PDB file of C-alpha atoms in Angstrom:
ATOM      1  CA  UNK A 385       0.000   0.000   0.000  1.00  0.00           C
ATOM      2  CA  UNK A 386       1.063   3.940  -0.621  1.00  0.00           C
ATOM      3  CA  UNK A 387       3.133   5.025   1.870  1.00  0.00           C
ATOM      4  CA  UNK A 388       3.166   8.416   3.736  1.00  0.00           C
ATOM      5  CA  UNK A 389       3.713  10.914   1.287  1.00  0.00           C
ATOM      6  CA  UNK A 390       4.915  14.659   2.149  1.00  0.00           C
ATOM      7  CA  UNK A 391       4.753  17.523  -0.111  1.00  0.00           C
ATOM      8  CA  UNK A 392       6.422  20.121  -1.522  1.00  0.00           C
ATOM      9  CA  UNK A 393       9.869  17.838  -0.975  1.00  0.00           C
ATOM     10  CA  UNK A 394      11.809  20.384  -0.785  1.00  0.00           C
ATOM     11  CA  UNK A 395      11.011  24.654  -0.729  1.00  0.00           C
ATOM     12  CA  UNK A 396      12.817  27.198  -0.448  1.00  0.00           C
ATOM     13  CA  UNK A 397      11.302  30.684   1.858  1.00  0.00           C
ATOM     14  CA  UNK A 398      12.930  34.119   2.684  1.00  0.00           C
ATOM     15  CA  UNK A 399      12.533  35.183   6.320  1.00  0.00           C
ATOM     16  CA  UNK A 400       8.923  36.449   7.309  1.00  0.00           C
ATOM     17  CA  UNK A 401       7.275  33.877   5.018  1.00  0.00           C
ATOM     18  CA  UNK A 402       4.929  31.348   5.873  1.00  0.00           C
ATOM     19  CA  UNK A 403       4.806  28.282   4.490  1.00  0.00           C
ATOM     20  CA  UNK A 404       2.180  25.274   4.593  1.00  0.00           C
ATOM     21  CA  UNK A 405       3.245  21.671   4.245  1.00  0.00           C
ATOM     22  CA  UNK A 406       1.423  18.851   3.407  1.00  0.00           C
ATOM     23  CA  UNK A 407       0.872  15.083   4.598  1.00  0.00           C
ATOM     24  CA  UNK A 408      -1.450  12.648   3.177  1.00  0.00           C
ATOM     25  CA  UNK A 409      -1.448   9.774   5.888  1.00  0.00           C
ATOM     26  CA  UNK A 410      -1.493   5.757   4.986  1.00  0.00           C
ATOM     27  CA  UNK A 411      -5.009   4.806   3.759  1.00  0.00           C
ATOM     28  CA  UNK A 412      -7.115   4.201   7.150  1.00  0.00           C
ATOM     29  CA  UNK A 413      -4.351   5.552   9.139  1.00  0.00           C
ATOM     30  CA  UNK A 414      -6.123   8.060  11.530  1.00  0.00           C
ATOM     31  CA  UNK A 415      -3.500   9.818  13.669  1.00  0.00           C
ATOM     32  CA  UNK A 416      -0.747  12.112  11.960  1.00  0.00           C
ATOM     33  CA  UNK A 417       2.135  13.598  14.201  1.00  0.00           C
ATOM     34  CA  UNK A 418       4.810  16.223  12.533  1.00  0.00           C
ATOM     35  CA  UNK A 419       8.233  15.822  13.554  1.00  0.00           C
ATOM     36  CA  UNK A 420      11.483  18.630  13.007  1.00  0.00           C
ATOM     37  CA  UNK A 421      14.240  17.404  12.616  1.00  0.00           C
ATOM     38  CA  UNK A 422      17.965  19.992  12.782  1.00  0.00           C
ATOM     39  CA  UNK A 423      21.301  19.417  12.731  1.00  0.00           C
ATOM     40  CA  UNK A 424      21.551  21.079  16.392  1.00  0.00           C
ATOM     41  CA  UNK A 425      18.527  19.948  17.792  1.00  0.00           C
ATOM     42  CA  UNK A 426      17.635  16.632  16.661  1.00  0.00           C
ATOM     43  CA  UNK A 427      14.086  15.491  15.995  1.00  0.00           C
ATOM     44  CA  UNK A 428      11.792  17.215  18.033  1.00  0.00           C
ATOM     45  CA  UNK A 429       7.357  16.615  18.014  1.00  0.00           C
ATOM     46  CA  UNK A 430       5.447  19.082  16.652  1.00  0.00           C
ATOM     47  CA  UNK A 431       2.267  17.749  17.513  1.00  0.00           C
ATOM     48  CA  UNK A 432      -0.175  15.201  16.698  1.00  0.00           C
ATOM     49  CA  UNK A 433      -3.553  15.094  15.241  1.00  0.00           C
ATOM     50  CA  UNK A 434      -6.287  12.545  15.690  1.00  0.00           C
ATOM     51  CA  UNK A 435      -9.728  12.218  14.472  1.00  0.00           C
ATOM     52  CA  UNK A 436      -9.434  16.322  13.478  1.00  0.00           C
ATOM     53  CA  UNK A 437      -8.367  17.522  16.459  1.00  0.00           C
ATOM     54  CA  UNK A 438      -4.864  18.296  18.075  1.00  0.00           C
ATOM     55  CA  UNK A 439      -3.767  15.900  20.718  1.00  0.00           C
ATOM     56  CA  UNK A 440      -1.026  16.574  21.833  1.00  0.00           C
ATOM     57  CA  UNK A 441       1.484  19.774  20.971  1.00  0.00           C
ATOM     58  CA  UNK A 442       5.533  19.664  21.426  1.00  0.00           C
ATOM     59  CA  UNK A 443       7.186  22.954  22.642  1.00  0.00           C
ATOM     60  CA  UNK A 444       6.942  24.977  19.595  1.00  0.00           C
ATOM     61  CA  UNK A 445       5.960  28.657  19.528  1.00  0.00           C
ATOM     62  CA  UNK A 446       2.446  29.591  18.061  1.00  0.00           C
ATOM     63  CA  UNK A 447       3.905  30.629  14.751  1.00  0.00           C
ATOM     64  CA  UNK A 448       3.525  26.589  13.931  1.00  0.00           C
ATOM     65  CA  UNK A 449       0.365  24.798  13.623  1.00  0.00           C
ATOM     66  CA  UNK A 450      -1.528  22.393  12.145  1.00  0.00           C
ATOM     67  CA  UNK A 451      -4.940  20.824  11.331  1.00  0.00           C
ATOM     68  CA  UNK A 452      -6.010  17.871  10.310  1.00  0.00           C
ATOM     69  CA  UNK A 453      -8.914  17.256   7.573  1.00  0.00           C
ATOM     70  CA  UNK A 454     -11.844  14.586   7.649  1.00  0.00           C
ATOM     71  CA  UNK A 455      -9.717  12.011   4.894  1.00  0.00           C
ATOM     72  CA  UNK A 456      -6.906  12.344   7.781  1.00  0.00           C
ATOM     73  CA  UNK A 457      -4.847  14.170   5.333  1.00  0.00           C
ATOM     74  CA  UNK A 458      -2.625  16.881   7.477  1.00  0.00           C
ATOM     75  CA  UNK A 459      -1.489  20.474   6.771  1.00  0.00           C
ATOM     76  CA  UNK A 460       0.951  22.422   9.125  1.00  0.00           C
ATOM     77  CA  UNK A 461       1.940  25.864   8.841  1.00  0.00           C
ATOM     78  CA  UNK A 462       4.829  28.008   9.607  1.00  0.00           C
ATOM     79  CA  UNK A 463       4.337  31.735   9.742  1.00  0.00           C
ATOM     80  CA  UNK A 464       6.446  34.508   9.986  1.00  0.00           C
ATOM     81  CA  UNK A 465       9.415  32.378   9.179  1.00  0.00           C
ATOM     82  CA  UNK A 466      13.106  32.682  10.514  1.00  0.00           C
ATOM     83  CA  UNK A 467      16.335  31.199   9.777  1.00  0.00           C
ATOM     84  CA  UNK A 468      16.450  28.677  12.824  1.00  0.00           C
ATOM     85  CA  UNK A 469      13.157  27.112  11.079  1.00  0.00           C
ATOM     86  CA  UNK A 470      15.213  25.471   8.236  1.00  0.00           C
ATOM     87  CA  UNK A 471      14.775  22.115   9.027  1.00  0.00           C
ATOM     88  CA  UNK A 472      13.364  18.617   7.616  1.00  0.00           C
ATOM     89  CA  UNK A 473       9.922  18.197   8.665  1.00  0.00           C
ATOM     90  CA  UNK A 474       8.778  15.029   8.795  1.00  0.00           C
ATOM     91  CA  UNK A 475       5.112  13.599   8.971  1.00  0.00           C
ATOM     92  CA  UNK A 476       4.240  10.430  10.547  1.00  0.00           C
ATOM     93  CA  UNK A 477       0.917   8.321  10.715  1.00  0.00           C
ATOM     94  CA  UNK A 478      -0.282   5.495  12.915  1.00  0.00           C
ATOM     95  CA  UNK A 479      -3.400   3.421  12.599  1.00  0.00           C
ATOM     96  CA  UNK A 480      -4.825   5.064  15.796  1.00  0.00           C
ATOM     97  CA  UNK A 481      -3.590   7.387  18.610  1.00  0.00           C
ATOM     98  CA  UNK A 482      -2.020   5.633  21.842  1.00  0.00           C
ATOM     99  CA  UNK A 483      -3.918   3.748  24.267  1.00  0.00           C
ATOM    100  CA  UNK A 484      -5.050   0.159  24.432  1.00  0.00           C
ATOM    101  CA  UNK A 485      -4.161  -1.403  21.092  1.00  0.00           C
ATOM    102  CA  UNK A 486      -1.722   1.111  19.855  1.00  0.00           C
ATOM    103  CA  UNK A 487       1.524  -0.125  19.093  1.00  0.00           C
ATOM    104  CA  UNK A 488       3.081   3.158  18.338  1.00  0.00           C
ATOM    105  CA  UNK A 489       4.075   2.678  15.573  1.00  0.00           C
ATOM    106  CA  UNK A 490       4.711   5.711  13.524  1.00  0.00           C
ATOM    107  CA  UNK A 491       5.197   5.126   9.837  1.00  0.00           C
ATOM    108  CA  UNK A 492       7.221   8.091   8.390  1.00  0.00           C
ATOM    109  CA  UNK A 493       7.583  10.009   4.908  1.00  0.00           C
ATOM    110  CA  UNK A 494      10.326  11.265   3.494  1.00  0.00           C
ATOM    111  CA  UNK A 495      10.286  14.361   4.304  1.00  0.00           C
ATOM    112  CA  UNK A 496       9.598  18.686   3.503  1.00  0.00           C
ATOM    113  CA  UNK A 497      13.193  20.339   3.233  1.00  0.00           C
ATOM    114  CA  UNK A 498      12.559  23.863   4.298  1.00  0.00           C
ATOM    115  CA  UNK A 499      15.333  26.139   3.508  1.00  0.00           C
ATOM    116  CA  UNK A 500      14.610  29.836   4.526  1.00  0.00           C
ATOM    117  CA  UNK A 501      16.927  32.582   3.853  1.00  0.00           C
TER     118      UNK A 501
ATOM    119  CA  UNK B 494      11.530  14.029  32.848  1.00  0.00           C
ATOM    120  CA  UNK B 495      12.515  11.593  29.657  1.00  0.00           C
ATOM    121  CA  UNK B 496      15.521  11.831  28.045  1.00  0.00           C
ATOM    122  CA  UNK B 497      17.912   9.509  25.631  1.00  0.00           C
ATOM    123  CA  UNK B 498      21.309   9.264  25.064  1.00  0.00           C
ATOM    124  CA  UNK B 499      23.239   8.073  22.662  1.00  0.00           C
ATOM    125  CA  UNK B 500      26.771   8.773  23.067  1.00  0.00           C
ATOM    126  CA  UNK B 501      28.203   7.254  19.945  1.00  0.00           C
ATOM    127  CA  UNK B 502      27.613  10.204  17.371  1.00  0.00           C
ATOM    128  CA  UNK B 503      29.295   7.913  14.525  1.00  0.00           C
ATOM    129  CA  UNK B 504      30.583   4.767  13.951  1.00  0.00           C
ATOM    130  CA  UNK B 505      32.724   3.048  10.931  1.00  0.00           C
ATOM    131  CA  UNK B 506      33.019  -0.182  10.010  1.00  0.00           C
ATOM    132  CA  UNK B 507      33.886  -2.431   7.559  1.00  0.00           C
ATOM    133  CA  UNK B 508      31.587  -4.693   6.031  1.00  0.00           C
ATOM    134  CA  UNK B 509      30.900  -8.205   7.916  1.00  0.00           C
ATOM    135  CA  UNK B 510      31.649  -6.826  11.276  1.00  0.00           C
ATOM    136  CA  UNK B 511      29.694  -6.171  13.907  1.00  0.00           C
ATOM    137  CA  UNK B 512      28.607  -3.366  15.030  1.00  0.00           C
ATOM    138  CA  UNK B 513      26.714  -2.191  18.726  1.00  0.00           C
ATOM    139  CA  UNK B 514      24.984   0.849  18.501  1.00  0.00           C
ATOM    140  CA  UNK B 515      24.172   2.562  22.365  1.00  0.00           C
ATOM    141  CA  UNK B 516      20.921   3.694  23.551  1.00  0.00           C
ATOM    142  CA  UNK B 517      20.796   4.826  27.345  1.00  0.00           C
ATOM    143  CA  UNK B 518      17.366   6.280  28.478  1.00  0.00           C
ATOM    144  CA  UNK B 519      16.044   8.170  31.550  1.00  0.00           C
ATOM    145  CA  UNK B 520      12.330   8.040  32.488  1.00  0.00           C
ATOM    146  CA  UNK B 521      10.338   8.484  35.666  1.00  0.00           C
ATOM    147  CA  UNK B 522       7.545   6.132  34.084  1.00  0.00           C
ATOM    148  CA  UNK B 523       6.999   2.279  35.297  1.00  0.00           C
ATOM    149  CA  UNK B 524       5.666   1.838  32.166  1.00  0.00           C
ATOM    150  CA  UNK B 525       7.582   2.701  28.646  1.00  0.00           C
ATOM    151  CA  UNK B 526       7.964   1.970  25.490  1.00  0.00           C
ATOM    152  CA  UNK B 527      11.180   2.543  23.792  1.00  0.00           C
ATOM    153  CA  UNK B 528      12.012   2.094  19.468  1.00  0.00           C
ATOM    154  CA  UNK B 529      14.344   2.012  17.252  1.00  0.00           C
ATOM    155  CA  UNK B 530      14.331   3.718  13.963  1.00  0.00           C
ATOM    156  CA  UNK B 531      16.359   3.853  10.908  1.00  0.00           C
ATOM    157  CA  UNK B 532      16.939   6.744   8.785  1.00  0.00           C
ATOM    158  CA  UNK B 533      18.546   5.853   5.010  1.00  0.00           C
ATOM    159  CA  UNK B 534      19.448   9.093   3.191  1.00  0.00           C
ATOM    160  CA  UNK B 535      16.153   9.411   1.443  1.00  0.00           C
ATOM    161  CA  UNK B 536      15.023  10.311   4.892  1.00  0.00           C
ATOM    162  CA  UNK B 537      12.365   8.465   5.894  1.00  0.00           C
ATOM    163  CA  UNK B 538      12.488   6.903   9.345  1.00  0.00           C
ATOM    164  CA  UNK B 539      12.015   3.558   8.869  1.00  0.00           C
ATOM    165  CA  UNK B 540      10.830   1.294  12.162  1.00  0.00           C
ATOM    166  CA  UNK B 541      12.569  -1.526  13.553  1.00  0.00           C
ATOM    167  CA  UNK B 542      11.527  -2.457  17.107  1.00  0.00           C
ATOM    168  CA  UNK B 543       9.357  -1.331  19.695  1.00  0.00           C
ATOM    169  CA  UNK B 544      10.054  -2.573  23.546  1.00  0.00           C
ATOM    170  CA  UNK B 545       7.920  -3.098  26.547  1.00  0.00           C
ATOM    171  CA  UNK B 546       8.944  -1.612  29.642  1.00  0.00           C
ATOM    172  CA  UNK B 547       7.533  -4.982  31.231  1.00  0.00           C
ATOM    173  CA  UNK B 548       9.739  -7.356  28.449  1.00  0.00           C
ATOM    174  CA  UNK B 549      13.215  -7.573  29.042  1.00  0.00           C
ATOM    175  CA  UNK B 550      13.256 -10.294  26.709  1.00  0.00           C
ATOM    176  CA  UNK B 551      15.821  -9.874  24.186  1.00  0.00           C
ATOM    177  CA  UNK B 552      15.105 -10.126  21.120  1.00  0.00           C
ATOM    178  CA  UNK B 553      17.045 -11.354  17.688  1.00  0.00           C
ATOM    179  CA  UNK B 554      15.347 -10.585  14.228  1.00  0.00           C
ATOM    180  CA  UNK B 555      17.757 -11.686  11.237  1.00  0.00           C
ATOM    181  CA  UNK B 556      21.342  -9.757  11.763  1.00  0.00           C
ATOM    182  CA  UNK B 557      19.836  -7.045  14.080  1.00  0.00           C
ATOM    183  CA  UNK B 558      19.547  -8.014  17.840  1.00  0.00           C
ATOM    184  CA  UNK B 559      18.977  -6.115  20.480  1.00  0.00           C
ATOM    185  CA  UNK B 560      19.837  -6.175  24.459  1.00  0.00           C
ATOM    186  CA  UNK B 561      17.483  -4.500  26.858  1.00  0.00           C
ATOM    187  CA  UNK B 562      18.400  -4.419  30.248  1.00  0.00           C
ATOM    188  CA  UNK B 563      16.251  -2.218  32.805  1.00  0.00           C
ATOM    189  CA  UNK B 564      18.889  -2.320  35.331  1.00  0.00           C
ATOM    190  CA  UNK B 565      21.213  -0.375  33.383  1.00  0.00           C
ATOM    191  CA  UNK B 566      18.688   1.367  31.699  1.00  0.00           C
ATOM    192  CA  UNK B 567      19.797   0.488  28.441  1.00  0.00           C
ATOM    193  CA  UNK B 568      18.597  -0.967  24.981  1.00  0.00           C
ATOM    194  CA  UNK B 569      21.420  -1.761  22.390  1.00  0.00           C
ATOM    195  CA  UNK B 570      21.327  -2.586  19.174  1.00  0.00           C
ATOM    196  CA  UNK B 571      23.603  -4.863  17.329  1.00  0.00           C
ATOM    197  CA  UNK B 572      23.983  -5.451  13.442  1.00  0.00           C
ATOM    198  CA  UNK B 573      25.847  -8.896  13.086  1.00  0.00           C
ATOM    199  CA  UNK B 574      27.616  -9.111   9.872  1.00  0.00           C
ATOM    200  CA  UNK B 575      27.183  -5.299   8.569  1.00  0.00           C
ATOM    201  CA  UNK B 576      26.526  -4.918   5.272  1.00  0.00           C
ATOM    202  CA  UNK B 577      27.028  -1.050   2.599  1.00  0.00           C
ATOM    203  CA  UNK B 578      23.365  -1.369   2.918  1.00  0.00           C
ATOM    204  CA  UNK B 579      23.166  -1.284   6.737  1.00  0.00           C
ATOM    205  CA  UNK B 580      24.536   2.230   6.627  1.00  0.00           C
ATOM    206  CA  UNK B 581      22.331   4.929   7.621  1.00  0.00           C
ATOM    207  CA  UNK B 582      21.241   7.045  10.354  1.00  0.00           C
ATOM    208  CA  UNK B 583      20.039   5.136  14.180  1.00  0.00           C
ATOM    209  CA  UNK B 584      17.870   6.731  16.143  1.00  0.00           C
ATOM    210  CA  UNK B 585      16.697   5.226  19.888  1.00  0.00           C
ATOM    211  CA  UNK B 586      13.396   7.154  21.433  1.00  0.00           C
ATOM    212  CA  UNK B 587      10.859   6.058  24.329  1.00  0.00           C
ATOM    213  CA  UNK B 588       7.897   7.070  23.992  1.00  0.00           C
ATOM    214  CA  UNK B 589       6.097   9.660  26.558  1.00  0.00           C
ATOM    215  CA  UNK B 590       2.845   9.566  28.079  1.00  0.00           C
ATOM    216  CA  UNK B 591       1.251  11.659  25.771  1.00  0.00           C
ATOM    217  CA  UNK B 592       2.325   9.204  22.672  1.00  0.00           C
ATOM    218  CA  UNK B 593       4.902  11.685  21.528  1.00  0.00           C
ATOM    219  CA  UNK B 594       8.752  10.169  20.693  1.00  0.00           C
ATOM    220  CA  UNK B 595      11.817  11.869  22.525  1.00  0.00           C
ATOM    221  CA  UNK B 596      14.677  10.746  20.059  1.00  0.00           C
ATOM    222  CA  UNK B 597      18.451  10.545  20.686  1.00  0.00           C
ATOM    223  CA  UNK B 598      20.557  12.064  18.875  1.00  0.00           C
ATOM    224  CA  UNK B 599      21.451   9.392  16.446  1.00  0.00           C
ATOM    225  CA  UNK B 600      24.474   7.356  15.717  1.00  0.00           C
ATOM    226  CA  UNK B 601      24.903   7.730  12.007  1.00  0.00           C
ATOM    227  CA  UNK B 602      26.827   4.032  10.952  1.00  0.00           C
ATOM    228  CA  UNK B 603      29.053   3.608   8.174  1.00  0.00           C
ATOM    229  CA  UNK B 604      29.462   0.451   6.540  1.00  0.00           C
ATOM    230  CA  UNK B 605      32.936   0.200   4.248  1.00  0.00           C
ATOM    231  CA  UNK B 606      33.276  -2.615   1.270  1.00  0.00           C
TER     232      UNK B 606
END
């Protein structure tokens, strides 16, 4: 089956930009998490969406968010953008959100290379 | 508060060695989950285990094995026989109560012909 797929791959921004990423989840997968991943930092959560509605939220500031549509496909956005954003940003999905039955598995895509300059 | 470390930032081998890759984790929880992922250049992580808190069991899957030991706090993973397509990026993480992954740092391996 399809994968987790992540688009634009790559995208270049200039500082004060926003930019919107997408993630379209494995068929019947219902929970989507985003993921940043830096040279200096690591990977660090975003947050996770389930069912629509946010979950759980890393320690971000409020320029990023995210929302989740009905066909579980995922959207987060980055406004006002600044240099320490460039990052891969990486979208996960899992069959259901944690509790009884979940795994936790997270099944990844490849990636959104943000560059801003 | 949860944290992991691994300490070995890179590692090179040469092919059919082995090869341990460290994961040491810190966690308040009595119950945990902890995982290791792969990362291959194309980026995706790519899943390889997931661990119990309550399974010390270790556990042997092909060449990859791995050795979890709650005393110590630790749960390494060991290629046997390394192979060029073994090399990529490791990445330990447990799992926090609110189903988000806390990540190492990653030990990025290096297999040689």
């Amino acid at each position: 089956k399809a994968g987790v797929t992540q688009t634009p791959r790559y995208l270049i921004k200039t500082r004060g930009q926003q930019v919107t990423l997408s993630c379209s989840p494995i068929s019947g997968h219902r929970s989507v998490s985003w993921y940043q991943q830096t040279p200096g930092q690591g990977l660090q959560f975003l947050f996770e969406y389930f069912s629509e509605t946010q979950r759980n939220k890393g320690n971000f500031p409020g320029r990023f968010s995210g929302r989740q549509f009905s066909n579980s496909r995922s959207e987060m956005n980055v406004s006002t953008l600044e240099l320490g954003d460039s990052a891969l940003y990486l979208c996960a999905s899992s069959l259901t959100t944690g509790g009884a039955g979940n795994t936790g598995e997270l099944f990844f895509g490849e990636g959104s290379r943000l560059t801003v300059l | 508060a949860q944290k992991v470390t691994q300490a070995q930032t890179e590692i090179s081998v040469v092919e059919k060695e082995d090869v341990t890759l460290d994961c040491v984790y810190e966690t308040r929880d009595t119950t945990y989950y902890l995982f290791w992922y792969k990362q291959p250049p194309s980026g995706e992580l790519v899943f390889l285990i997931r661990r119990n808190s309550f399974d010390e069991q270790n556990e042997i899957s092909g060449r990859y094995s791995w050795n979890f030991q709650k005393s110590t706090s630790s749960f390494n993973f060991t290629i046997t026989a390394s192979q060029v397509v073994d090399s990529a990026v490791y990445f330990c993480a447990l799992r926090d109560p609110g189903y988000a992954l806390n990540f190492g740092k990653g030990t990025s391996l290096l297999v040689t012909p």
